[in-house]
Amino acid sequence: MHGHRSDVPGSATPIAIGDAGTGALCAHDGNPAGDVDYWAFTGQAGTTIELQVDAAKLGLLVDPFVALFASDGTTRLAFNDDADGADPRLQFSIVTTGTYYAAVTDAVGNNGNPFPYTLHVRSIVPGPGDPITVRAENLGFPLGLAVGSTGDLFVGDVAGNRVVRVSGQGAVTTFAAGIPQPLGLAFDASGQLLVASLDGTVYRVTSQGQATRFITDAGFPFWIAVARDGRIWLTDVSDRSLRRYSAAGRLEAQFDGIAIGGSGPGPLAIGPSGEPYVSNFTEIWKLVDGQFHRVFTNGVLIWAFAFDVAGNIYVPAPTAGRIQLFDGTGTVLTDPFAVGPDAPQAVAFGRDATGATVARLFATDPQAGRVIEMNPAGVAHPGLPVGFTAPFTPEAAAAGLLGGDGLSVADRQFLDGIGNHNGRFDVGDFQAYLRTLNGLPGSAP
Amino acid sequence: MNSSRWVLAILAMPLLGVACSNDVTGGGPQAGSLTLRLTTPHADDGAMTFQVSGPAIDNATAANASLRLFTRREGGSTVVGAVVGALANGALITLRVPDVGAAARYSATVLEVADRQDALRTSLTGYALTVTR
């Protein structure tokens, strides 16, 4: 099957699943967007297909794209650029039986050299996380993802300069507006949302959605996580460092991440033992006693990963259009775990109404403007709890404040860090600790 | 006893009863509540630790629902506490004591105060706690 292909879906060249077709992208095609070849096939609900384009691997200096469109010919369902070197490959779980269109184009539009390609359309075995379910769509460019204490999803919309809240019923509301290009998100020890912004600031957002500048001494704060002790970790792209802040936002330590290579440190998560893990976009490293140690190297691009309680790591691989599952040592457990996502960039486990982390995995899918959920039947373990965990009761903290035993030196330092960090545990720190527990009079329970 | 004397006698009985009751309680301790009242020079106090010493204190509770109180007994006659909330001039803590008549023998001291942004007050000038019936 070869020849000049159609530039419009309505006259797409038919192709059967399991077949390969050849075509050529022509530099001087009449389409102002460049030559676009459409191929049509019938997809059966419940199956998963893969579209693969071979061109660069033939030795050509080219950069083709492939996209999948729904039966209306205009709704883009999935897109891929560079899954296999410069060649694209995407997977998609078909939910509705019907006609689908594969579109092949290239990076340089109508100004590049003409080149031949081969398109493979095949059925593949989906992962345990398939099929996916769309939980929210039309979100602009959703990137960062954090899950609130009652299970609502908080999503940074880079294009809309806002954070949206997605309820368990799928209702989407703007939670905080006016935060320029939000990147990483995490809830701090007081239950307020921290948002790293491309303007160089980490904002702190109250439960009412009021955002104020919180951390301003990082050049380019990128990703952010809060440890169980309430300390804040963030990666700073400007000097390629991993930084640790007190719960009150005071810089405590800075670790040079240049040595880990790649473009890291980038996305960040707190591991099972409380240590920070970072990605350099192809590898995951962890910080132990101030030193970075490589956990594993992946063959494809890695974005914002998440741990389950067993220490397994769910890794979104946006250029490959899938989510992978590794154990804590980096051994592949399931790949693909899910192929339904288009270009997933951040994953996070859900929480129930009590705040407990559950075996539900969500992901942002920015190219498609949506938040998706993997098939919960395929998620073996609940997520590792994220964020601050109160180490003792208010009564225990009060007893320590009022002269009783029971708080260690480290506990007192921690409480001082939560509060006014004046070098000792005092009543201001106690008030701050109650606030983190929603324990102040009039606080929500 | 004629009828008018009978009526007077009946009317006098409650009065005698009252008089007898007063005689019994007036001679010993009367359990009840005292109020720990705060005087503050600031309008944005958020938390305070304090100490109350003197005769026995059975228990202590916050004076209203906008305050949260934590206490610890330090020896037989001293209670230390932390109270958190929108602190203001006036009633702060209710002390349940075995003898309200001993109110004047209690002494109360402000130990630390923080504003509502968790900063510790550097001076306690102008603060006072008093125990009243």
Coordinates of C-alpha atoms in Angstrom, one line a residue:
Chain A
M1 CA 0.0 0.0 0.0
H2 CA 1.8 3.2 -1.1
G3 CA 1.5 6.4 -3.1
H4 CA 0.4 9.9 -2.4
R5 CA -2.0 10.1 0.5
S6 CA -5.0 12.3 1.2
D7 CA -4.6 15.7 3.0
V8 CA -8.1 15.5 4.4
P9 CA -9.8 12.9 6.6
G10 CA -12.8 12.7 4.3
S11 CA -10.7 11.0 1.6
A12 CA -8.3 9.2 3.9
T13 CA -6.6 6.1 2.6
P14 CA -8.1 3.0 4.2
I15 CA -5.8 0.7 6.1
A16 CA -6.6 -2.4 8.2
I17 CA -5.3 -3.1 11.7
G18 CA -2.4 -5.4 11.3
D19 CA -1.3 -3.8 8.0
A20 CA 1.5 -1.4 7.1
G21 CA 1.2 1.4 4.6
T22 CA 3.8 3.5 2.8
G23 CA 3.6 7.1 1.9
A24 CA 5.7 10.2 1.4
L25 CA 5.5 13.6 3.0
C26 CA 6.0 16.1 0.3
A27 CA 7.7 19.5 1.0
H28 CA 5.8 21.5 -1.6
D29 CA 2.3 20.2 -0.8
G30 CA -0.5 22.7 -1.2
N31 CA -1.5 22.4 2.4
P32 CA -0.2 25.5 4.2
A33 CA 0.4 23.4 7.3
G34 CA 2.5 21.1 5.3
D35 CA 1.7 17.7 3.9
V36 CA -0.6 15.7 6.2
D37 CA -1.4 12.1 5.2
Y38 CA -4.6 10.7 6.6
W39 CA -5.2 7.0 7.0
A40 CA -8.6 5.5 8.0
F41 CA -9.2 2.3 9.9
T42 CA -12.0 0.8 12.0
G43 CA -11.3 0.4 15.7
Q44 CA -13.2 -2.0 17.9
A45 CA -14.2 -1.0 21.4
G46 CA -12.1 -2.7 24.0
T47 CA -9.1 -3.0 21.8
T48 CA -5.8 -1.1 22.0
I49 CA -4.0 0.0 18.8
E50 CA -0.6 1.2 18.1
L51 CA 0.5 3.5 15.3
Q52 CA 4.1 3.5 14.5
V53 CA 5.9 5.5 11.8
D54 CA 9.3 4.4 10.4
A55 CA 11.2 7.1 8.6
A56 CA 14.2 8.3 10.7
K57 CA 15.2 4.8 11.4
L58 CA 15.6 4.3 7.7
G59 CA 18.6 6.7 7.9
L60 CA 16.7 9.9 6.9
L61 CA 17.3 13.1 8.8
V62 CA 13.6 13.7 9.4
D63 CA 11.2 14.2 12.3
P64 CA 7.8 12.8 11.6
F65 CA 4.7 13.1 13.9
V66 CA 1.7 10.8 14.1
A67 CA -1.7 11.7 15.5
L68 CA -4.9 9.8 16.0
F69 CA -8.2 11.5 15.3
A70 CA -11.8 10.5 16.2
S71 CA -14.4 9.7 13.7
D72 CA -15.3 13.4 13.2
G73 CA -11.8 13.8 11.8
T74 CA -11.1 16.8 14.0
T75 CA -11.0 15.6 17.6
R76 CA -7.4 14.7 18.3
L77 CA -7.2 11.7 20.6
A78 CA -3.5 11.1 20.8
F79 CA -0.3 12.5 19.4
N80 CA 3.3 11.4 19.4
D81 CA 6.6 12.8 18.2
D82 CA 9.7 11.0 19.3
A83 CA 8.9 7.6 20.9
D84 CA 11.6 5.8 18.9
G85 CA 14.4 8.3 18.4
A86 CA 12.9 10.8 15.9
D87 CA 10.2 8.4 14.8
P88 CA 6.8 8.5 16.5
R89 CA 4.8 5.7 18.0
L90 CA 1.5 6.0 20.0
Q91 CA -0.9 3.6 21.7
F92 CA -4.5 4.2 22.3
S93 CA -7.3 2.3 23.9
I94 CA -10.4 2.3 21.8
V95 CA -13.5 3.0 23.8
T96 CA -16.1 3.3 21.0
T97 CA -16.2 1.2 17.8
G98 CA -15.9 3.4 14.7
T99 CA -13.7 4.9 12.1
Y100 CA -10.5 6.5 13.3
Y101 CA -7.9 8.5 11.4
A102 CA -4.1 8.3 11.6
A103 CA -2.4 11.5 10.5
V104 CA 1.2 11.5 9.5
T105 CA 3.1 14.8 9.2
D106 CA 6.5 16.2 10.1
A107 CA 8.2 18.9 12.2
V108 CA 9.1 21.3 9.4
G109 CA 5.7 21.6 7.7
N110 CA 6.0 22.4 4.0
N111 CA 9.6 23.6 4.1
G112 CA 11.5 20.3 4.6
N113 CA 12.7 17.7 2.3
P114 CA 10.2 15.1 1.0
F115 CA 10.7 11.7 2.5
P116 CA 9.1 8.3 2.4
Y117 CA 7.7 6.6 5.5
T118 CA 6.0 3.4 6.6
L119 CA 2.9 3.5 8.9
H120 CA 2.2 0.4 11.0
V121 CA -1.3 0.0 12.4
R122 CA -1.4 -2.9 14.8
S123 CA -3.4 -4.2 17.7
I124 CA -1.5 -4.6 20.9
V125 CA -2.1 -6.1 24.3
P126 CA -3.1 -3.2 26.7
G127 CA -1.6 -2.8 30.1
P128 CA -3.3 -3.5 33.4
G129 CA -4.0 0.2 33.8
D130 CA -6.1 0.2 30.6
P131 CA -8.6 1.3 29.6
I132 CA -8.3 4.7 31.0
T133 CA -11.2 7.0 32.0
V134 CA -11.2 10.7 31.3
R135 CA -12.0 12.5 34.6
A136 CA -11.7 16.1 33.3
E137 CA -11.1 17.6 29.9
N138 CA -10.7 20.9 28.1
L139 CA -8.2 22.0 30.8
G140 CA -5.9 24.0 28.6
F141 CA -2.4 22.5 29.4
P142 CA -2.7 20.5 32.6
L143 CA 0.7 19.6 34.0
G144 CA 1.2 19.5 37.8
L145 CA -1.1 17.3 39.9
A146 CA -1.8 17.1 43.6
V147 CA -4.6 15.3 45.5
G148 CA -6.3 17.1 48.3
S149 CA -7.2 15.7 51.7
T150 CA -10.7 14.7 50.6
G151 CA -9.8 13.3 47.2
D152 CA -10.3 16.3 45.0
L153 CA -7.7 16.7 42.3
F154 CA -5.8 20.0 42.0
V155 CA -4.3 20.5 38.5
G156 CA -2.0 23.3 37.3
D157 CA -3.2 24.7 33.9
V158 CA 0.0 26.1 32.4
A159 CA -1.9 27.7 29.5
G160 CA -4.6 29.2 31.7
N161 CA -2.3 30.5 34.5
R162 CA -4.5 28.9 37.1
V163 CA -5.0 25.9 39.3
V164 CA -8.3 24.0 38.8
R165 CA -10.0 21.7 41.2
V166 CA -11.6 18.5 39.9
S167 CA -14.1 17.0 42.3
G168 CA -14.8 13.3 42.7
Q169 CA -17.9 13.8 40.5
G170 CA -15.7 15.4 37.8
A171 CA -16.8 19.0 38.4
V172 CA -14.1 21.4 37.3
T173 CA -13.8 24.8 39.0
T174 CA -11.0 27.4 39.1
F175 CA -9.4 27.1 42.5
A176 CA -6.7 29.8 42.2
A177 CA -6.3 32.2 39.3
G178 CA -3.4 34.5 38.4
I179 CA -0.6 32.1 39.1
P180 CA 1.7 32.4 36.0
Q181 CA 2.3 29.1 34.4
P182 CA 2.0 26.7 37.3
L183 CA 4.4 23.8 37.3
G184 CA 4.8 21.4 40.3
L185 CA 2.1 21.3 43.0
A186 CA 2.1 19.9 46.5
F187 CA 0.2 20.4 49.8
D188 CA 2.2 21.8 52.7
A189 CA 2.1 20.9 56.3
S190 CA -0.7 23.4 57.0
G191 CA -2.8 21.9 54.2
Q192 CA -2.2 24.9 51.8
L193 CA -1.3 24.2 48.2
L194 CA 2.2 25.1 47.1
V195 CA 2.5 26.0 43.4
A196 CA 5.8 26.4 41.7
S197 CA 5.4 29.1 39.0
L198 CA 7.4 29.9 35.9
D199 CA 7.7 33.4 37.3
G200 CA 10.3 32.1 39.8
T201 CA 8.0 32.0 42.8
V202 CA 6.5 29.3 44.9
Y203 CA 3.0 30.5 45.7
R204 CA 1.0 29.3 48.8
V205 CA -2.7 29.1 48.2
T206 CA -5.2 29.0 51.1
S207 CA -8.2 26.7 51.1
Q208 CA -10.2 29.6 49.8
G209 CA -7.9 30.0 46.8
Q210 CA -6.0 33.1 47.8
A211 CA -2.5 32.9 46.5
T212 CA 0.5 34.7 48.1
R213 CA 4.2 34.6 47.3
F214 CA 5.8 32.1 49.7
I215 CA 9.3 31.1 48.4
T216 CA 11.0 33.7 46.4
D217 CA 14.7 32.8 46.6
A218 CA 14.7 30.1 44.0
G219 CA 15.6 31.1 40.5
F220 CA 13.4 28.7 38.6
P221 CA 11.4 26.5 41.0
F222 CA 10.2 23.6 38.9
W223 CA 8.9 20.6 40.9
I224 CA 7.9 20.5 44.5
A225 CA 7.2 17.9 47.2
V226 CA 6.5 18.0 50.9
A227 CA 8.0 15.3 53.2
R228 CA 6.4 13.7 56.1
D229 CA 8.1 16.0 58.5
G230 CA 6.6 19.0 56.7
R231 CA 9.8 20.1 55.0
I232 CA 9.5 21.3 51.5
W233 CA 11.7 20.0 48.7
L234 CA 11.9 21.7 45.4
T235 CA 14.1 21.4 42.3
D236 CA 15.5 24.6 40.9
V237 CA 16.2 24.5 37.2
S238 CA 18.2 27.8 37.3
D239 CA 21.2 26.3 39.1
R240 CA 20.2 22.6 38.8
S241 CA 19.8 22.1 42.5
L242 CA 17.6 20.3 44.9
R243 CA 16.6 22.5 47.7
R244 CA 15.2 21.8 51.2
Y245 CA 13.1 24.3 53.0
S246 CA 11.5 24.3 56.5
A247 CA 7.8 24.0 56.6
A248 CA 7.7 27.8 57.1
G249 CA 9.5 28.3 53.8
R250 CA 13.1 29.0 55.1
L251 CA 15.9 27.6 53.0
E252 CA 17.7 25.0 55.0
A253 CA 19.9 23.1 52.5
Q254 CA 20.8 23.0 48.9
F255 CA 22.2 20.0 46.9
D256 CA 24.0 20.4 43.6
G257 CA 22.3 18.2 41.1
I258 CA 24.4 18.9 38.1
A259 CA 26.3 15.7 38.6
I260 CA 23.3 13.6 38.0
G261 CA 23.4 14.6 34.4
G262 CA 20.7 14.9 31.9
S263 CA 18.5 17.9 32.4
G264 CA 17.9 17.3 36.0
P265 CA 17.0 17.5 38.7
G266 CA 13.5 17.8 37.4
P267 CA 10.4 16.1 38.7
L268 CA 10.5 15.1 42.3
A269 CA 8.8 12.8 44.8
I270 CA 9.4 11.6 48.3
G271 CA 10.2 7.9 48.5
P272 CA 9.2 5.2 51.0
S273 CA 11.9 6.0 53.5
G274 CA 11.3 9.7 53.3
E275 CA 14.2 10.5 51.0
P276 CA 13.7 12.7 47.9
Y277 CA 13.8 11.1 44.5
V278 CA 14.4 13.2 41.4
S279 CA 14.4 12.6 37.7
N280 CA 16.9 13.9 35.2
F281 CA 14.3 13.0 32.6
T282 CA 15.8 9.7 31.6
E283 CA 17.0 8.4 35.0
I284 CA 15.7 8.4 38.6
W285 CA 18.1 9.3 41.4
K286 CA 17.6 9.5 45.2
L287 CA 19.3 11.7 47.8
V288 CA 20.7 9.7 50.7
D289 CA 22.8 11.5 53.3
G290 CA 23.3 14.4 51.0
Q291 CA 24.6 12.3 48.1
F292 CA 22.7 11.4 44.9
H293 CA 22.5 7.7 44.0
R294 CA 21.1 6.5 40.7
V295 CA 18.1 4.2 41.1
F296 CA 17.6 3.3 37.4
T297 CA 17.9 4.4 33.9
N298 CA 14.9 4.3 31.5
G299 CA 14.9 4.1 27.8
V300 CA 12.4 6.8 27.4
L301 CA 11.7 10.2 28.8
I302 CA 10.5 10.2 32.5
W303 CA 8.3 12.8 34.0
A304 CA 6.6 13.2 37.4
F305 CA 6.4 9.8 39.0
A306 CA 4.6 8.4 42.1
F307 CA 5.2 5.6 44.6
D308 CA 2.8 3.0 45.9
V309 CA 3.0 1.6 49.4
A310 CA 5.0 -1.4 48.1
G311 CA 7.7 1.1 46.9
N312 CA 6.9 0.5 43.3
I313 CA 7.3 3.5 41.0
Y314 CA 4.7 4.5 38.4
V315 CA 6.5 6.5 35.7
P316 CA 4.8 8.6 33.0
A317 CA 6.6 8.5 29.8
P318 CA 5.1 11.3 27.7
T319 CA 7.1 10.8 24.5
A320 CA 6.3 7.1 24.5
G321 CA 2.7 7.8 25.3
R322 CA 2.4 5.3 28.1
I323 CA 2.9 4.7 31.8
Q324 CA 5.4 2.2 33.1
L325 CA 5.7 0.4 36.4
F326 CA 9.0 -0.3 38.1
D327 CA 9.9 -1.8 41.4
G328 CA 11.9 0.2 43.9
T329 CA 15.2 -1.0 42.4
G330 CA 14.3 0.0 38.9
T331 CA 13.4 -3.4 37.6
V332 CA 10.5 -3.2 35.1
L333 CA 7.4 -4.8 36.5
T334 CA 4.9 -3.9 33.8
D335 CA 5.6 -2.0 30.6
P336 CA 3.3 -0.8 29.4
F337 CA 1.3 -0.3 32.6
A338 CA -1.1 1.8 30.5
V339 CA -1.1 2.9 26.9
G340 CA -4.3 4.8 27.0
P341 CA -2.7 8.1 27.9
D342 CA -1.6 10.3 25.1
A343 CA 1.5 12.0 26.6
P344 CA 1.2 11.6 30.4
Q345 CA 3.4 14.0 32.4
A346 CA 2.4 13.7 36.1
V347 CA 0.8 10.9 38.0
A348 CA -0.6 10.9 41.5
F349 CA -2.6 8.5 43.7
G350 CA -6.1 9.3 44.7
R351 CA -7.3 9.7 48.3
D352 CA -10.7 9.0 49.8
A353 CA -12.9 11.3 51.9
T354 CA -10.8 10.6 55.0
G355 CA -7.6 11.5 53.3
A356 CA -6.3 7.9 53.1
T357 CA -4.4 7.2 49.9
V358 CA -6.1 4.6 47.8
A359 CA -5.4 2.3 44.8
R360 CA -6.5 4.8 42.2
L361 CA -3.9 6.4 39.8
F362 CA -4.5 9.7 38.0
A363 CA -2.4 11.4 35.4
T364 CA -2.3 14.7 33.6
D365 CA -2.3 14.4 29.9
P366 CA -1.4 18.0 28.7
Q367 CA -1.4 17.5 25.0
A368 CA -4.9 16.3 25.2
G369 CA -5.9 18.8 27.8
R370 CA -7.3 16.3 30.2
V371 CA -6.9 14.4 33.5
I372 CA -7.3 10.7 33.2
E373 CA -7.6 7.8 35.6
M374 CA -6.0 4.4 35.0
N375 CA -8.2 1.3 35.4
P376 CA -8.3 0.9 39.1
A377 CA -8.6 -2.9 38.7
G378 CA -5.0 -2.9 37.5
V379 CA -3.6 -0.8 40.4
A380 CA -2.3 -3.4 42.8
H381 CA -1.5 -1.2 45.8
P382 CA -2.6 2.1 47.4
G383 CA -0.4 5.0 46.8
L384 CA 2.3 5.9 49.3
P385 CA 0.9 8.6 51.4
V386 CA 2.3 12.0 50.4
G387 CA 2.9 15.1 52.3
F388 CA 3.0 16.0 55.9
T389 CA 2.1 13.4 58.6
A390 CA 1.6 14.7 62.1
P391 CA 4.2 13.0 64.3
F392 CA 2.3 13.4 67.6
T393 CA -1.0 14.6 69.0
P394 CA -1.7 18.2 70.0
E395 CA -1.9 17.0 73.6
A396 CA 1.6 15.6 73.4
A397 CA 2.9 18.8 71.9
A398 CA 1.1 20.8 74.6
A399 CA 2.6 18.6 77.3
G400 CA 6.0 19.2 75.9
L401 CA 5.4 23.0 75.8
L402 CA 4.2 23.0 79.4
G403 CA 7.2 21.3 80.8
G404 CA 6.3 17.6 80.4
D405 CA 8.5 14.9 79.0
G406 CA 7.9 13.2 75.8
L407 CA 9.3 15.5 73.1
S408 CA 12.8 14.8 71.9
V409 CA 15.3 17.6 70.9
A410 CA 14.5 16.7 67.3
D411 CA 10.8 17.0 68.0
R412 CA 11.3 20.5 69.4
Q413 CA 13.4 21.5 66.5
F414 CA 10.7 20.2 64.1
L415 CA 8.0 22.2 66.0
D416 CA 10.2 25.3 65.9
G417 CA 10.6 24.8 62.1
I418 CA 6.8 24.5 61.7
G419 CA 6.5 27.8 63.5
N420 CA 8.6 30.9 64.1
H421 CA 12.0 29.1 64.0
N422 CA 13.6 31.2 66.6
G423 CA 15.7 28.4 67.9
R424 CA 13.4 27.0 70.6
F425 CA 9.9 25.5 70.9
D426 CA 7.5 28.1 72.2
V427 CA 3.8 29.0 72.2
G428 CA 4.0 30.5 68.7
D429 CA 5.3 27.1 67.3
F430 CA 2.5 25.3 69.2
Q431 CA -0.1 27.6 67.6
A432 CA 1.5 26.9 64.2
Y433 CA 1.4 23.1 64.8
L434 CA -2.2 23.3 65.8
R435 CA -2.8 25.1 62.5
T436 CA -1.2 22.3 60.5
L437 CA -3.6 19.9 62.2
N438 CA -6.6 22.1 61.6
G439 CA -6.7 22.2 65.4
L440 CA -7.2 25.9 65.9
P441 CA -10.6 27.0 67.2
G442 CA -12.9 27.4 64.3
S443 CA -10.8 25.3 62.0
A444 CA -12.5 22.7 59.8
P445 CA -12.1 19.3 61.4
Chain B
M1 CA -52.4 28.5 118.6
N2 CA -54.9 30.8 117.1
S3 CA -55.2 31.2 113.4
S4 CA -53.2 34.4 113.1
R5 CA -50.3 32.9 115.0
W6 CA -50.5 29.8 112.9
V7 CA -50.2 31.8 109.7
L8 CA -47.2 33.7 111.1
A9 CA -45.5 30.5 112.1
I10 CA -46.0 29.0 108.6
L11 CA -44.6 32.2 107.0
A12 CA -41.6 32.2 109.3
M13 CA -40.5 28.6 108.6
P14 CA -38.9 29.2 105.2
L15 CA -37.0 32.2 106.6
L16 CA -35.8 30.1 109.4
G17 CA -34.7 27.5 106.9
V18 CA -32.8 30.0 104.9
A19 CA -31.2 31.3 108.1
C20 CA -30.1 27.8 109.0
S21 CA -28.7 27.1 105.5
N22 CA -26.7 30.2 105.6
D23 CA -25.3 29.3 108.9
V24 CA -24.0 25.9 107.6
T25 CA -22.3 27.1 104.3
G26 CA -21.0 30.4 105.6
G27 CA -18.8 28.6 107.9
G28 CA -16.9 26.4 105.4
P29 CA -15.5 26.3 101.8
Q30 CA -17.9 26.6 99.0
A31 CA -17.0 24.9 95.7
G32 CA -17.6 26.8 92.6
S33 CA -16.1 28.6 89.6
L34 CA -13.6 31.4 89.4
T35 CA -12.7 33.3 86.3
L36 CA -9.3 34.0 85.0
R37 CA -9.4 37.3 83.2
L38 CA -6.9 38.6 80.8
T39 CA -5.7 42.2 80.3
T40 CA -3.7 42.6 77.0
P41 CA -2.3 45.6 75.3
H42 CA -2.7 43.9 71.8
A43 CA -5.6 43.1 69.6
D44 CA -4.0 40.2 67.7
D45 CA -2.9 37.7 70.4
G46 CA -3.2 34.2 69.2
A47 CA -1.8 32.0 71.9
M48 CA -0.5 32.3 75.4
T49 CA 1.0 30.1 78.1
F50 CA 0.2 30.9 81.8
Q51 CA 0.6 29.7 85.3
V52 CA -1.9 29.7 88.1
S53 CA -0.8 29.0 91.7
G54 CA -2.5 29.1 95.0
P55 CA -5.1 26.8 96.6
A56 CA -6.3 23.7 94.9
I57 CA -7.8 23.8 91.4
D58 CA -10.1 20.9 90.4
N59 CA -10.1 21.7 86.7
A60 CA -9.9 24.4 84.1
T61 CA -11.9 25.0 81.0
A62 CA -11.8 27.6 78.2
A63 CA -14.2 30.4 78.9
N64 CA -15.8 30.1 75.4
A65 CA -15.8 28.0 72.3
S66 CA -13.5 30.4 70.4
L67 CA -10.6 29.3 72.7
R68 CA -8.8 26.0 73.0
L69 CA -7.1 25.1 76.3
F70 CA -4.4 22.6 77.2
T71 CA -3.3 22.3 80.9
R72 CA -0.8 20.4 82.9
R73 CA -0.7 20.1 86.7
E74 CA 2.6 21.0 88.1
G75 CA 2.7 20.0 91.7
G76 CA -0.3 20.2 93.9
S77 CA -1.0 23.8 93.8
T78 CA 0.1 25.0 90.4
V79 CA -1.4 24.6 87.0
V80 CA 0.3 25.6 83.8
G81 CA -1.7 26.0 80.6
A82 CA -1.7 27.0 77.0
V83 CA -4.7 28.8 75.5
V84 CA -5.1 29.3 71.8
G85 CA -7.5 31.3 69.8
A86 CA -8.6 34.9 69.4
L87 CA -7.4 36.1 72.8
A88 CA -9.0 39.4 74.1
N89 CA -9.5 41.4 77.2
G90 CA -11.9 39.7 79.6
A91 CA -12.8 36.2 80.6
L92 CA -10.3 33.6 79.4
I93 CA -10.4 30.5 81.6
T94 CA -13.0 29.1 84.1
L95 CA -11.4 27.5 87.1
R96 CA -13.4 25.0 89.1
V97 CA -12.2 25.2 92.7
P98 CA -13.1 23.7 96.1
D99 CA -13.5 27.1 97.7
V100 CA -14.5 30.2 95.8
G101 CA -14.0 32.2 98.9
A102 CA -10.3 31.8 98.4
A103 CA -10.2 33.7 95.1
A104 CA -7.8 36.3 96.4
R105 CA -5.2 33.7 97.3
Y106 CA -4.7 32.7 93.7
S107 CA -2.0 34.3 91.6
A108 CA -1.7 34.0 87.8
T109 CA 1.1 34.9 85.5
V110 CA 1.5 35.2 81.8
L111 CA 4.5 33.2 80.6
E112 CA 4.5 33.6 76.8
V113 CA 2.3 35.2 74.2
A114 CA 2.4 34.8 70.4
D115 CA 0.6 36.8 67.9
R116 CA -1.7 35.2 65.3
Q117 CA 1.2 34.8 62.9
D118 CA 3.1 32.7 65.4
A119 CA 5.7 35.4 66.4
L120 CA 6.6 35.4 70.1
R121 CA 6.0 38.7 71.9
T122 CA 9.3 40.1 73.0
S123 CA 7.7 42.1 75.8
L124 CA 4.9 41.1 78.2
T125 CA 4.5 44.6 79.5
G126 CA 0.8 45.5 79.8
Y127 CA -0.3 41.9 80.2
A128 CA -2.0 40.7 83.4
L129 CA -4.1 37.8 84.6
T130 CA -6.5 38.1 87.5
V131 CA -8.6 35.6 89.3
T132 CA -12.1 36.8 90.1
R133 CA -15.4 35.3 91.4

